[in-house]
Amino acid sequence: MNTLLLSGTNDKDIQTAAQVLASGGLCAIPTETVYGLAADAYNGQAVKKIFEAKGRPQDNPLIVHISDISALYDLWDYVPEQALRLAQEFWPGPLTMVMKKTDKIPHEVSCGLDTVGVRFPEHPVARRVIELAGVPLAAPSANLSGKPSPTLASHVVEDMQGRIDAILDGGACQVGVESTVVDMTGDVPRVLRPGAVTEEMIAEVLGDACTDPAVEGGLKEGEAARSPGMKYRHYAPDSPVTLLCGAPDDTAKTAIAQPAASVICFDEYAADFEVAGFRVVNIGSSWDHAMHARRIFDALRLSDGGDKIYVQCPRRVGMGAATVNRLMRAASFDAVRCTSYPIIGVTGRSGSGKSYLSACIGERLNLPVFDSDMEYKKMLDSNGEMTRAILAAFPEADAGGKVDRRVLGGIVFRDKSKKALLESITHPQVAAAAREFAYANGGAVLDVPLLFESGIDRMCTVTLGVVAPEKLIHERICTRDCISADAAALRLSAQPDIKYYFDRCDMIVKNNGDSQASLDKILSKLTKI
Ligand code: TXA
Ligand code: MG
């Protein structure tokens, strides 16, 4: 079969793709999650060809894609209020909802189940194709069954050229892992496959949500899968994959000590792995869960071909849960734990309540707290290694072998490069002290305002960001530190905004008076990572 290669930037080509679909053909289309292999969902014969092209097991049902919420009424027997609320919040987007189907859905789509999963994708090319085809589109990921899902048109070409009618190129998929699948048939929405719309996000809208136990552990012998896709070996390159779990510093150390052909690693460690002779595929900074998701399937393809692939495993929180879920299956659950005790990094803006929360967490988990500000001051006041290094770089601040903090502050406050120079001395020193503390105590809570800047986040098994309303923070700083409103505002303006913490931290604690309740939730999650 000659496979047409079409461009999503050309509307004529999109029309051609829609014609192929409307006349019973198969066309791979871009979505924001992964590329889908689409067919007219109402045409059983067309849908059958999807299974042949992919080599997909006959009992694994397909997701139906729509471009308008009202299409739900054709596909579902009953449209519950809860589903409409999720649709309003997350559609168009990476969420698939499962409900009882109507008779319009052929057996070939649902594979014998009485339910169907429906999704309204966000990708403009996907929406346009669905609209032009004039029918809902059944589409699994456009990979050969068992292979990593395609996030670039070139991946689809690799797997599907000669097997399908057309491939519509819409560029790189922005989310990079498949949609969240949530079963809406019960009282509580149940996540069957984690994705960019997390269980927490669903619970925030509907008050409650849960995750099917099979998502994390895989199925036990003899257990039936609620979502048939759970039971197959998935996303796997040819080379065996081993996941290294734990703090990024530790997973890097473990991999470097046991050379293998390839490593999928965080950006911070790419140079070290190159020196050690690995084929290196990096997937973003260690904290960047969205980037890991975007790159993971491409990374699994790129790293294939050698004796073994090591993967520095992202943390299983927020969007990280989706990436880890795919990786666990790619590795057939071969995962090694590289950090033996909990190291919990806590950060946030000044006055957000970091120290209070660190103390609560420490008490509940029976871990000592390391206060980096206090340690830093102690180190400055002593005449240890750090003091000597600072005085060598800033002789103006030498007050008889001690650091004159006021003079030093005056220098670095005015000059960014001087500040960077000072931090290049202090960060590694504070990090070394934090590491020593955590290792000596068999784990710790690290209360560190500059958690990411200092690199201390990389020795943590999990990072928490504490956020509080701006007004509250402002008041707290004024009273706590006895400073004027202007001085408090100046101090806050020098710190990153809240988004910085939302982007980087594994979990966010909202410290707005009800910290005990949100703390309980966080603690139950912490024990699972
Ligand atoms: O992001 C996505 O969802 C992509 C793009 C193309 O939209 N599609 C996708 O489809 O990932 P697929 O077929 O690779 O995965 C569909 C998953 C499978 O795990 C399947 O078992 C589950 O959804 N599923 C489909 N229909 C279901 C149903 N009625 N009940 C439970 N699980 C269902
Ligand atoms: Mg798939």
PDB file of N, CA and C in Angstrom, residues 21 125 154 209 408:
ATOM      1  N   LEU A  21     -10.747   9.270   5.490  1.00  0.00           N
ATOM      2  CA  LEU A  21     -11.469   8.729   6.648  1.00  0.00           C
ATOM      3  C   LEU A  21     -12.947   8.525   6.337  1.00  0.00           C
ATOM      4  N   VAL A 125      -5.409  20.569  14.345  1.00  0.00           N
ATOM      5  CA  VAL A 125      -5.486  19.725  13.142  1.00  0.00           C
ATOM      6  C   VAL A 125      -6.424  18.542  13.388  1.00  0.00           C
ATOM      7  N   SER A 154       7.435  11.239  12.161  1.00  0.00           N
ATOM      8  CA  SER A 154       8.473  10.277  11.740  1.00  0.00           C
ATOM      9  C   SER A 154       8.329   8.945  12.482  1.00  0.00           C
ATOM     10  N   ALA A 209     -11.995  11.411  43.562  1.00  0.00           N
ATOM     11  CA  ALA A 209     -11.522  10.613  42.429  1.00  0.00           C
ATOM     12  C   ALA A 209     -10.590   9.550  42.989  1.00  0.00           C
ATOM     13  N   LEU A 408      29.484  42.179  52.898  1.00  0.00           N
ATOM     14  CA  LEU A 408      29.266  41.184  51.841  1.00  0.00           C
ATOM     15  C   LEU A 408      27.901  41.405  51.182  1.00  0.00           C
TER      16      LEU A 408
END
